[in-house]
GROMACS .gro file of C-alpha atoms in nm:
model
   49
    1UNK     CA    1  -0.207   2.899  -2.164
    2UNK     CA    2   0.159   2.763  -2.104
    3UNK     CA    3   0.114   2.786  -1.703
    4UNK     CA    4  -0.268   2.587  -1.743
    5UNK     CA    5  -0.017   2.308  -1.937
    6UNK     CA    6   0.215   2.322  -1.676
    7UNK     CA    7  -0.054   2.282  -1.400
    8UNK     CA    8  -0.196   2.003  -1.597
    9UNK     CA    9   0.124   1.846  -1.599
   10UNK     CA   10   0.208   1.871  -1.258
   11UNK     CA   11  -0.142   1.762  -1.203
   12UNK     CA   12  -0.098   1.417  -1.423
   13UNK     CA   13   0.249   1.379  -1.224
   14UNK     CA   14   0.076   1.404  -0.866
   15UNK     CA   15  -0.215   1.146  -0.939
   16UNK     CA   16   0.060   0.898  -1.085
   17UNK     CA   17   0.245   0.981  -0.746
   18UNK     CA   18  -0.039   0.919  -0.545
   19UNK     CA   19  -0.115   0.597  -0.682
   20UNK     CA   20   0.190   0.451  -0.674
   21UNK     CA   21   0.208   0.529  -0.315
   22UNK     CA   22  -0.143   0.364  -0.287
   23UNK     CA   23   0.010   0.054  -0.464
   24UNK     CA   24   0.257   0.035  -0.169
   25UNK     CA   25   0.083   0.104   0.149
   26UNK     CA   26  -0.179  -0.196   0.029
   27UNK     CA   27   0.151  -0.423  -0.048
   28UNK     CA   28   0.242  -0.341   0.303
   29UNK     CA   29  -0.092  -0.358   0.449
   30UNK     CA   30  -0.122  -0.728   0.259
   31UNK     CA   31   0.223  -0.827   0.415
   32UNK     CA   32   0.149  -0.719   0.785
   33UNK     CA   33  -0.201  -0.897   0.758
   34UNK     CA   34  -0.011  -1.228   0.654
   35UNK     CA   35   0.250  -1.146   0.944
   36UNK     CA   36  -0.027  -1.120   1.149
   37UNK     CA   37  -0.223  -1.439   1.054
   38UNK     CA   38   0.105  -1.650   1.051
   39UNK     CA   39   0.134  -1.555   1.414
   40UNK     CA   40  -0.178  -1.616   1.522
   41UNK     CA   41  -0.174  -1.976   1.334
   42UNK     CA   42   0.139  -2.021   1.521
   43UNK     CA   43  -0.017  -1.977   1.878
   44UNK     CA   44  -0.310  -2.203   1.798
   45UNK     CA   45  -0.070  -2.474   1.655
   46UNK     CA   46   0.111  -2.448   2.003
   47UNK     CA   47  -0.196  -2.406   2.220
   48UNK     CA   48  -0.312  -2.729   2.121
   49UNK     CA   49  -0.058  -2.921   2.118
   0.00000   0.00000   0.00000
């Protein structure tokens, strides 16, 4: 009974984990994407100029 707890724990513990690391690869997925567009924006501001 104690080591189902403790597996249901560990369990909880993993998923919060998991989700905070899924909270952080979209930030940085967001921030690349906007890195991205700014450049692009940049090149077609300069193109036709």
């Amino acid at each position: 009974m104690a080591e189902e707890e403790q597996q249901a724990k560990q369990l909880v513990y993993w998923r919060q984990k998991v989700k905070r690391i899924e909270i952080l690869s979209i930030c940085c997925f967001l921030l690349l994407l906007l890195i991205l567009g700014i450049q692009i924006y940049m090149q077609l501001g300069l193109s036709s100029i």
